mmCIF file of C-alpha atoms in Angstrom:
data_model
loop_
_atom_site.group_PDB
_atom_site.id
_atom_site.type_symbol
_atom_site.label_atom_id
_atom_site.label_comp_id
_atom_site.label_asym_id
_atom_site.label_seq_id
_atom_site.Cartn_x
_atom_site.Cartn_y
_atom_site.Cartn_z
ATOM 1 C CA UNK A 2 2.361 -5.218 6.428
ATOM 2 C CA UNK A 3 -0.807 -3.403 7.790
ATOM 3 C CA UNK A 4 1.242 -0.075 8.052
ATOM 4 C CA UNK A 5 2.402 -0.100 4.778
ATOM 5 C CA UNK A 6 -0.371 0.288 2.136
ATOM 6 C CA UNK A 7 -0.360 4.129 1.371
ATOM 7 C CA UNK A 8 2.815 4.724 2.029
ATOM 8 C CA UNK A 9 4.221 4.628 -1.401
ATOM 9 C CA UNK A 10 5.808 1.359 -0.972
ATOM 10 C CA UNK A 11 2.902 -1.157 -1.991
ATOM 11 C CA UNK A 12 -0.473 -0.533 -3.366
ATOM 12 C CA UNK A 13 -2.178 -3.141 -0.767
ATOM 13 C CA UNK A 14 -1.464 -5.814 1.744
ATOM 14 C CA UNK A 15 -0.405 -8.650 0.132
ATOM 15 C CA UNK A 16 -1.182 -11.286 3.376
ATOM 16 C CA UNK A 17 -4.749 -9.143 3.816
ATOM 17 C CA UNK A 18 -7.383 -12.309 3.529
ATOM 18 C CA UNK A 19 -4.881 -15.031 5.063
ATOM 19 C CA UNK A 20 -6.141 -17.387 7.833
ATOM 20 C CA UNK A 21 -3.896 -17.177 10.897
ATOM 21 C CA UNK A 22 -1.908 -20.514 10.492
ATOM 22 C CA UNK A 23 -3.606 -23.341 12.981
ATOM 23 C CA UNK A 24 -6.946 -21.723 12.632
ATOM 24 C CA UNK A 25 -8.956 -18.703 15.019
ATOM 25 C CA UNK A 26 -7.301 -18.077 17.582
ATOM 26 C CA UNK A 27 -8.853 -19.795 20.937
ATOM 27 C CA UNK A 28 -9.946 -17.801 23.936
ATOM 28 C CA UNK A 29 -7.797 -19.763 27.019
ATOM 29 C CA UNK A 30 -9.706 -19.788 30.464
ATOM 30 C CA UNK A 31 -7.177 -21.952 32.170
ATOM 31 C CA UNK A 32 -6.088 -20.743 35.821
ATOM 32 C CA UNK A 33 -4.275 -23.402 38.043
ATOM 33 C CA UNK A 34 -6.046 -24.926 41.235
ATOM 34 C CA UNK A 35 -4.361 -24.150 44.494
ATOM 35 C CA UNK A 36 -2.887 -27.937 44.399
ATOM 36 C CA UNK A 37 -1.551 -27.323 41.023
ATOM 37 C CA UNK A 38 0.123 -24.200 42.043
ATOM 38 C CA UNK A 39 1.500 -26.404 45.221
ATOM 39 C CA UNK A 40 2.814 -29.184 43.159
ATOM 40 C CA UNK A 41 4.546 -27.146 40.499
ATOM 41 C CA UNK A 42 6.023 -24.325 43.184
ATOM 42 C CA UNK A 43 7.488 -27.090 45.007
ATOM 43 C CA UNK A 44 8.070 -29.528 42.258
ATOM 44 C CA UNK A 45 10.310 -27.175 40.758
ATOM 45 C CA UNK A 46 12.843 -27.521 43.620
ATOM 46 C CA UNK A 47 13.228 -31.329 43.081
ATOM 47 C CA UNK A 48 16.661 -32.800 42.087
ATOM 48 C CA UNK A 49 15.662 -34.378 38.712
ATOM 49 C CA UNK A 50 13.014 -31.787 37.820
ATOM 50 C CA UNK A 51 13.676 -31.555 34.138
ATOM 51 C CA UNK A 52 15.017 -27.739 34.169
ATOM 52 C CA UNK A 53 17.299 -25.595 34.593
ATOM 53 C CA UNK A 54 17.151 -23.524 37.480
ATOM 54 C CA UNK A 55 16.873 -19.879 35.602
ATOM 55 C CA UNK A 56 14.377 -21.053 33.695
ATOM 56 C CA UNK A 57 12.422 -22.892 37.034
ATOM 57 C CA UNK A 58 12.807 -19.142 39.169
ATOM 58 C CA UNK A 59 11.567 -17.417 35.703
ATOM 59 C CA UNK A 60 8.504 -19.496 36.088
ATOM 60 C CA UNK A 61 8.297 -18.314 39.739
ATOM 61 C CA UNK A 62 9.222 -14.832 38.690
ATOM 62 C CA UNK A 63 5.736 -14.986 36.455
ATOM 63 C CA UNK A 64 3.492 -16.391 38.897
ATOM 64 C CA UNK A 65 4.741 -14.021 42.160
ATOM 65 C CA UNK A 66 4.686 -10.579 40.021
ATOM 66 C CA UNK A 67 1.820 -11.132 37.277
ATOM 67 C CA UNK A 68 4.610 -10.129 34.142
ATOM 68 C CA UNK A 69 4.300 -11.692 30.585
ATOM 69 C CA UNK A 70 6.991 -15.106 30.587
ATOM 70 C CA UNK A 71 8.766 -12.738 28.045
ATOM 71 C CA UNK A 72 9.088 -10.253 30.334
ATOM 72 C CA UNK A 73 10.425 -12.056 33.020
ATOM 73 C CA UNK A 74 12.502 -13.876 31.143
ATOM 74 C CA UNK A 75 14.239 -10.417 29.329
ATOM 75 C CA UNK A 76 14.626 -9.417 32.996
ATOM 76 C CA UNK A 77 18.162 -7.254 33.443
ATOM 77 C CA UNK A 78 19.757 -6.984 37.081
ATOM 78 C CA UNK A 79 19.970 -3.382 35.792
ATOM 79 C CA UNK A 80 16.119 -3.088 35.980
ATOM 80 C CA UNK A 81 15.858 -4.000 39.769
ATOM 81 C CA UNK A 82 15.984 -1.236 41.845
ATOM 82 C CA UNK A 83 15.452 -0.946 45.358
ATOM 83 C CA UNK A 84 15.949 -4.646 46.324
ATOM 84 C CA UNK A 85 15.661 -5.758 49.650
ATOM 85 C CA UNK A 86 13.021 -2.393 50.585
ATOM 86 C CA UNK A 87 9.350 -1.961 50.578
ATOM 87 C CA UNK A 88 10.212 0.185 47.213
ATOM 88 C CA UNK A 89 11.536 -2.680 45.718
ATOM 89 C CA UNK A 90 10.719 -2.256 41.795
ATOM 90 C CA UNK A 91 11.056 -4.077 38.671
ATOM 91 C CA UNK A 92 12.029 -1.143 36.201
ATOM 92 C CA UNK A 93 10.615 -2.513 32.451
ATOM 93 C CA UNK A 94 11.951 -0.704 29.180
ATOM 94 C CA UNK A 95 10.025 0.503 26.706
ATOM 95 C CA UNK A 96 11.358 -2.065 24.579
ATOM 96 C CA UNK A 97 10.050 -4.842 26.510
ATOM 97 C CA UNK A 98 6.777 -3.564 26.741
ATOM 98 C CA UNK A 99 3.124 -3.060 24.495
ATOM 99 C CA UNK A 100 3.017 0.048 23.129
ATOM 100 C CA UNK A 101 6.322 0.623 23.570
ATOM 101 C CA UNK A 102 6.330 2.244 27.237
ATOM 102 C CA UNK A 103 8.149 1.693 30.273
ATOM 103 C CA UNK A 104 6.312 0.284 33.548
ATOM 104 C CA UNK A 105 7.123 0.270 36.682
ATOM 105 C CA UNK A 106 6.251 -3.733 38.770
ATOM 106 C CA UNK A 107 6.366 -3.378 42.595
ATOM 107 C CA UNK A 108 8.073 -6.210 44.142
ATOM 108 C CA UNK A 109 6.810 -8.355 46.867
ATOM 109 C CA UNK A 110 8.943 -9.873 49.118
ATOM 110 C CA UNK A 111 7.880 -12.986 47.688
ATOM 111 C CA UNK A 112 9.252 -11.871 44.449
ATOM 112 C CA UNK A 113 12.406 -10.606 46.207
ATOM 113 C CA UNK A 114 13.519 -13.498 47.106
ATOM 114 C CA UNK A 115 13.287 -15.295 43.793
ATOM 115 C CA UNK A 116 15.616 -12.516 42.658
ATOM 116 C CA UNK A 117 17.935 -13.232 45.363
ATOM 117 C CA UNK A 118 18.179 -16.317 44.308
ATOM 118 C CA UNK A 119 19.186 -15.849 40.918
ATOM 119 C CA UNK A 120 21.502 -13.169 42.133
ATOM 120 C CA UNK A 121 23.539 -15.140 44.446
ATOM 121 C CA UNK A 122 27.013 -15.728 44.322
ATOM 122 C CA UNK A 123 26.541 -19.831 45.798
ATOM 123 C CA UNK A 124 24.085 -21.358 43.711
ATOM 124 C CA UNK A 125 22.062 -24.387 45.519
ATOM 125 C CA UNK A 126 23.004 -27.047 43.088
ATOM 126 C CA UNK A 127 19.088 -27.433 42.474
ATOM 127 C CA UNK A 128 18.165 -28.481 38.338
ATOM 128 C CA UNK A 129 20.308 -29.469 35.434
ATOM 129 C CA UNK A 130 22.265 -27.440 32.335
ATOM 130 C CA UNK A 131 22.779 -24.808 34.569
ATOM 131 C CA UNK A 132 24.858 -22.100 33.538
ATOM 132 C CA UNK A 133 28.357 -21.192 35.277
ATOM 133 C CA UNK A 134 28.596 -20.449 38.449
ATOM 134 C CA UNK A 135 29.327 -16.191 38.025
ATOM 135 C CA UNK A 136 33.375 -15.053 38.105
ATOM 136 C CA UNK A 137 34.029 -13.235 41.346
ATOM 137 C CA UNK A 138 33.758 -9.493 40.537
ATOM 138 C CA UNK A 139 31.689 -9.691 37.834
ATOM 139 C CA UNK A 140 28.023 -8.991 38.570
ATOM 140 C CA UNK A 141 25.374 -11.019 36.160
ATOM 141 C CA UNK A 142 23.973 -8.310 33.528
ATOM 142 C CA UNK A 143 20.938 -10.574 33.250
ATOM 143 C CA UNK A 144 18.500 -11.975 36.008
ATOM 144 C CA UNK A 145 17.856 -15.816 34.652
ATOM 145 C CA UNK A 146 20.859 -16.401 32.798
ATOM 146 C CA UNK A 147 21.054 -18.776 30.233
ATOM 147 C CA UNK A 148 22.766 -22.164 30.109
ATOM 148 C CA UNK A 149 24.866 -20.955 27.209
ATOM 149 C CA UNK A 150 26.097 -18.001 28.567
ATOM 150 C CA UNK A 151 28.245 -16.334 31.826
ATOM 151 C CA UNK A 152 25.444 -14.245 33.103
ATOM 152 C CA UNK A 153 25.556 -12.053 30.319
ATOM 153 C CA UNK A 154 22.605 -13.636 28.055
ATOM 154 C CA UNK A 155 19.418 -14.141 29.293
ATOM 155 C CA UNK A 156 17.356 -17.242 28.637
ATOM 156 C CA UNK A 157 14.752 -17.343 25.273
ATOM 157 C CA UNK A 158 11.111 -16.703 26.271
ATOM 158 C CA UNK A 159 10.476 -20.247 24.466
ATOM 159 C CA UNK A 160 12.534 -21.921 27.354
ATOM 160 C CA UNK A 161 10.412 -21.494 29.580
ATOM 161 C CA UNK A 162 7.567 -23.693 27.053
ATOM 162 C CA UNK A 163 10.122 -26.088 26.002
ATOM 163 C CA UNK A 164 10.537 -26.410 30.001
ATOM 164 C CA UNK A 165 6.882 -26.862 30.633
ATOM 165 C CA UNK A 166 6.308 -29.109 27.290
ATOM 166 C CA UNK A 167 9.401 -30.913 27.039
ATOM 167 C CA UNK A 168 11.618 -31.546 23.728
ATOM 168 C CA UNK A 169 11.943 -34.272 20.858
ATOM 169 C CA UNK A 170 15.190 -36.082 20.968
ATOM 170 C CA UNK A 171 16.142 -32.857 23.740
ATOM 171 C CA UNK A 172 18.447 -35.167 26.091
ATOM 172 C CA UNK A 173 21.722 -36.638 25.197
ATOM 173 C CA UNK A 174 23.355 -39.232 26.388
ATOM 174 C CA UNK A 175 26.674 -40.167 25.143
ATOM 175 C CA UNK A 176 26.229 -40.553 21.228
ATOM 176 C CA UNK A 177 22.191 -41.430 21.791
ATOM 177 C CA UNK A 178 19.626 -38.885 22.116
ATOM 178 C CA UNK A 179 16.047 -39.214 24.071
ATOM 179 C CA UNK A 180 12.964 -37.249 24.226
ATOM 180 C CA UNK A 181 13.459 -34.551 27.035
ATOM 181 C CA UNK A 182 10.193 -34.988 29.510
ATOM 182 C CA UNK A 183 8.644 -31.328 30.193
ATOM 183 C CA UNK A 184 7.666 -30.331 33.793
ATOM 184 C CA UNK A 185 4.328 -30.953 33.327
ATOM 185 C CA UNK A 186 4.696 -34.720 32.646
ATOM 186 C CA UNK A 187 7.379 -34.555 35.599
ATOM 187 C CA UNK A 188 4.346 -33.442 37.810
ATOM 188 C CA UNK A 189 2.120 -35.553 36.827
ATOM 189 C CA UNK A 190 -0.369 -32.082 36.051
ATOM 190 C CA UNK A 191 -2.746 -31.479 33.542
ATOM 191 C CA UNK A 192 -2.067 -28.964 30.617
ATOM 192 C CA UNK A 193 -0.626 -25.406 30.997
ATOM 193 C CA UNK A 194 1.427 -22.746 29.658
ATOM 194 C CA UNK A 195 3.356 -19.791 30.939
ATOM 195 C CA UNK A 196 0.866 -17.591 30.203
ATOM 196 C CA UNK A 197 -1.471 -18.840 32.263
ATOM 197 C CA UNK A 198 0.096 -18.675 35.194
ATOM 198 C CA UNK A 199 0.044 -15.205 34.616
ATOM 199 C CA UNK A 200 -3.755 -15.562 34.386
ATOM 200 C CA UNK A 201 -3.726 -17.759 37.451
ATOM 201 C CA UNK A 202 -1.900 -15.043 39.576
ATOM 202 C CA UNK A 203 -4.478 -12.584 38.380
ATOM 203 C CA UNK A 204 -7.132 -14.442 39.602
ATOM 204 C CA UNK A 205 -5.339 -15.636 42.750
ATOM 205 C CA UNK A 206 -5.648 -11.608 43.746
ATOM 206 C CA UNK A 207 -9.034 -10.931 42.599
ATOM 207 C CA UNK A 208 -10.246 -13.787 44.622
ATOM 208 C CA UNK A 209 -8.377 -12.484 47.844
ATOM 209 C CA UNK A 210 -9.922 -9.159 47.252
ATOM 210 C CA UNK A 211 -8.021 -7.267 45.374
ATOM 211 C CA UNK A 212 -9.749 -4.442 43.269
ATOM 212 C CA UNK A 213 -10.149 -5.455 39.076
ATOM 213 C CA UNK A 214 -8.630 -1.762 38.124
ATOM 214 C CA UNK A 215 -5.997 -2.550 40.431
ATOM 215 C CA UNK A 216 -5.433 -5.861 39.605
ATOM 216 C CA UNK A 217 -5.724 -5.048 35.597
ATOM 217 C CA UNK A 218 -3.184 -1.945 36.241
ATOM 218 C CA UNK A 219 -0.889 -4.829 37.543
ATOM 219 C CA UNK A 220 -1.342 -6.862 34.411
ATOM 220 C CA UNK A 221 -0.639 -3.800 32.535
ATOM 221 C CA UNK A 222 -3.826 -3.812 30.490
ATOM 222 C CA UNK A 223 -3.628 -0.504 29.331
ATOM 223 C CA UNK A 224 -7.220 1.390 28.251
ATOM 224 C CA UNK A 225 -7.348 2.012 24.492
ATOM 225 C CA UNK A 226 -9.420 5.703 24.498
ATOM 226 C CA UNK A 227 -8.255 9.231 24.332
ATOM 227 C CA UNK A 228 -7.938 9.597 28.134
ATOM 228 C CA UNK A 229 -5.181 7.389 27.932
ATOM 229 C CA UNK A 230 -2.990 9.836 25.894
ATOM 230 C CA UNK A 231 -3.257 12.523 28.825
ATOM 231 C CA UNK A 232 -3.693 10.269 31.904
ATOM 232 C CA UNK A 233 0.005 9.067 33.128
ATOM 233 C CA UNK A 234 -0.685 8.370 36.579
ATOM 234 C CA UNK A 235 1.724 4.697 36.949
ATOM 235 C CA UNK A 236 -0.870 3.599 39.940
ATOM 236 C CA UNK A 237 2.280 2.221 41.533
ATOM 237 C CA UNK A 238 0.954 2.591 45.055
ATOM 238 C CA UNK A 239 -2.310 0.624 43.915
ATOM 239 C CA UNK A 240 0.019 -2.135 41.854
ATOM 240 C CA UNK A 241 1.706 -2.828 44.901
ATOM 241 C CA UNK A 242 -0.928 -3.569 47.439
ATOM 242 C CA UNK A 243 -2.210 -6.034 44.708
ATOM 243 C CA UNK A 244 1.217 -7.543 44.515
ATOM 244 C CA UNK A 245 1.399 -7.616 48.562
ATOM 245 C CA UNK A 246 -2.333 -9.275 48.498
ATOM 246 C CA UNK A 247 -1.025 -11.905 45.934
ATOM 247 C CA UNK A 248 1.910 -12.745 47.804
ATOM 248 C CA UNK A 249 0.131 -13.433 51.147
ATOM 249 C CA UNK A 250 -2.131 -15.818 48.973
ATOM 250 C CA UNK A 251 0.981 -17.385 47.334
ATOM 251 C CA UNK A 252 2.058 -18.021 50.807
ATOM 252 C CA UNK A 253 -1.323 -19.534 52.395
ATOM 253 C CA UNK A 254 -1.065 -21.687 49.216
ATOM 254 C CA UNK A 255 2.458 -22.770 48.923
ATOM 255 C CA UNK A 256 3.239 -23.575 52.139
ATOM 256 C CA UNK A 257 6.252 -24.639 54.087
ATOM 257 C CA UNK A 258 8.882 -26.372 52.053
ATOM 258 C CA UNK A 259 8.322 -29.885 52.056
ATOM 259 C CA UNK A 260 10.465 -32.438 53.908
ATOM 260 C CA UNK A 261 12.936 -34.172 51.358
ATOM 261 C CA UNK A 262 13.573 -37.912 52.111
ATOM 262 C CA UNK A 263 17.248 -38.671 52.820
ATOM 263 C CA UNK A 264 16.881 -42.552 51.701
ATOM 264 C CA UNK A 265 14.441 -45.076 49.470
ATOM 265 C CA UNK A 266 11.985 -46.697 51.305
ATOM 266 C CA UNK A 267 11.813 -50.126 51.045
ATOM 267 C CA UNK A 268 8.773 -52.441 51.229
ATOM 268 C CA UNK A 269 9.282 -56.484 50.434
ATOM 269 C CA UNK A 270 10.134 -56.278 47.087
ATOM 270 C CA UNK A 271 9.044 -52.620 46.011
ATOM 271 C CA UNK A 272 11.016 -49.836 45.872
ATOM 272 C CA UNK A 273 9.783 -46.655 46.201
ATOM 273 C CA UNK A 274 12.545 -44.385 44.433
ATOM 274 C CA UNK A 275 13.891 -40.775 46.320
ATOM 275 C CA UNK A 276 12.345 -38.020 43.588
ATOM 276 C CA UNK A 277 9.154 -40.210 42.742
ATOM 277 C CA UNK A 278 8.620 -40.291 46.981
ATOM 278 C CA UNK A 279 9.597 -36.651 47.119
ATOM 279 C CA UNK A 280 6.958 -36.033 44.411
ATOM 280 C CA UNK A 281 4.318 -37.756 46.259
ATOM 281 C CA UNK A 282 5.345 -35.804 49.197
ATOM 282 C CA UNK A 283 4.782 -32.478 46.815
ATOM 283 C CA UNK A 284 1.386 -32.837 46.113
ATOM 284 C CA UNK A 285 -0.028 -34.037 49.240
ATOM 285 C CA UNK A 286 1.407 -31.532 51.326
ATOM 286 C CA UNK A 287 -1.072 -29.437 53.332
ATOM 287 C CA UNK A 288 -3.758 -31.173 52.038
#
């Protein structure tokens, strides 16, 4: 409504003067401790994680390449070029970015294989909901497809905060329905949301080193002055040693995959079910 008054179609902004609904907006400072990041990465790949598995590899997706959850969730097979090479790119449309521009997002091997993943013709069975496995022939149009769909619909940006936050009366079960628990609760882990994982990655690379231009070209902060109408340099080359210097840090942080446990372990009386062992497992690892 900002853009209107003085264009001949009202004589002033009827919202101007309106509080933003819940209040000022809060500055967030979250950024996930290298435990957290452990837990949830790894988390993620249990059997009765409450997710589907698009949605789990979109979280990935966010955390491995710095994009916005929308962003990664909008994601197009179209858009990734150069898969499985040190070029390996992550082609955004205009219409998926600020200021309505397209960016180029280097691709880390890291990153690469998340994609695989999604890509792949055998599935691992891993999460709940998932969508269909894809008809032979037919290539997915979309790169986290969504439950509803046969690779041709990608999932909603809020999927990826019901995931994390869990939903009222979201699970079914015959004729009842029950709260859905998020992934957060799952984990046992203290309060995030998508977005901050984009924060944490950010900080993950500053931390190893990584240059704040670099890292804020990355983030695709873009500079609001003149010199930003004439200077169109992408920085690609500078974007992608930042992604290479957050993957290695992913890496040092995540870990080998934990060990699953093939039976319940039994002790007198108590016992100690598969996922809530397996979640144990998850956050102690490489302690």
């Amino acid at each position: 409504m900002g853009m209107q008054p003085g264009r001949k179609y009202v004589p002033s902004n009827p919202l101007a003067g309106l509080e933003r609904r819940g209040g000022k907006e809060k500055k967030r400072d979250r950024v996930l401790t290298d435990d957290e990041i452990r837990i949830l990465w790894w988390g993620l790949d249990l059997p009765d994680c409450p997710v589907e598995r698009p949605v789990a590899l979109a979280i990935r997706f966010i955390l491995a390449t710095m994009v916005r959850p929308y962003q990664a969730a909008g994601a197009k097979t179209s858009e990734i070029n150069h898969l499985g090479t040190a070029n390996a790119l992550y082609d955004m449309p205009p219409g998926r970015v600020k200021k309505d521009r397209a960016v180029l997002v280097p691709l880390s091997c890291l990153a690469q294989e998340i994609v695989r993943e999604a890509t792949a013709r055998e599935r691992p069975g891993i999460g709940h909901n998932n969508p269909p496995e894809p008809i032979d022939g037919i290539a997915p149009e979309v790169l986290f497809p969504s439950k509803f769909s046969m690779g041709d619909v990608a999932i909603a940006r809020a999927s990826i905060s019901q995931a994390l936050n869990g939903k009222k009366k979201g699970r079914k079960t015959g004729n009842a329905t029950a709260d859905r628990v998020g992934i957060r609760d799952f984990l046992g882990m203290a309060h995030f949301t998508a977005h901050d994982l984009r924060r944490t990655a950010a900080t993950i690379a500053r931390r190893a080193g990584a240059p704040r231009p670099d890292v804020k070209a990355l983030l695709d902060h873009v500079n609001g002055d003149v010199t930003a109408v004439y200077d169109k340099y992408d920085m690609l080359p500078e974007k992608r040693q930042v992604a290479t210097i957050l993957e290695a840090e992913l890496r040092k942080i995540i870990g080998d995959r934990p060990m699953p446990i093939s039976k319940p372990m039994l002790a007198g009386d108590n016992v100690i079910s598969i996922a809530a062992e397996e979640r144990r497992i998850v956050a102690s690892v490489n302690r």
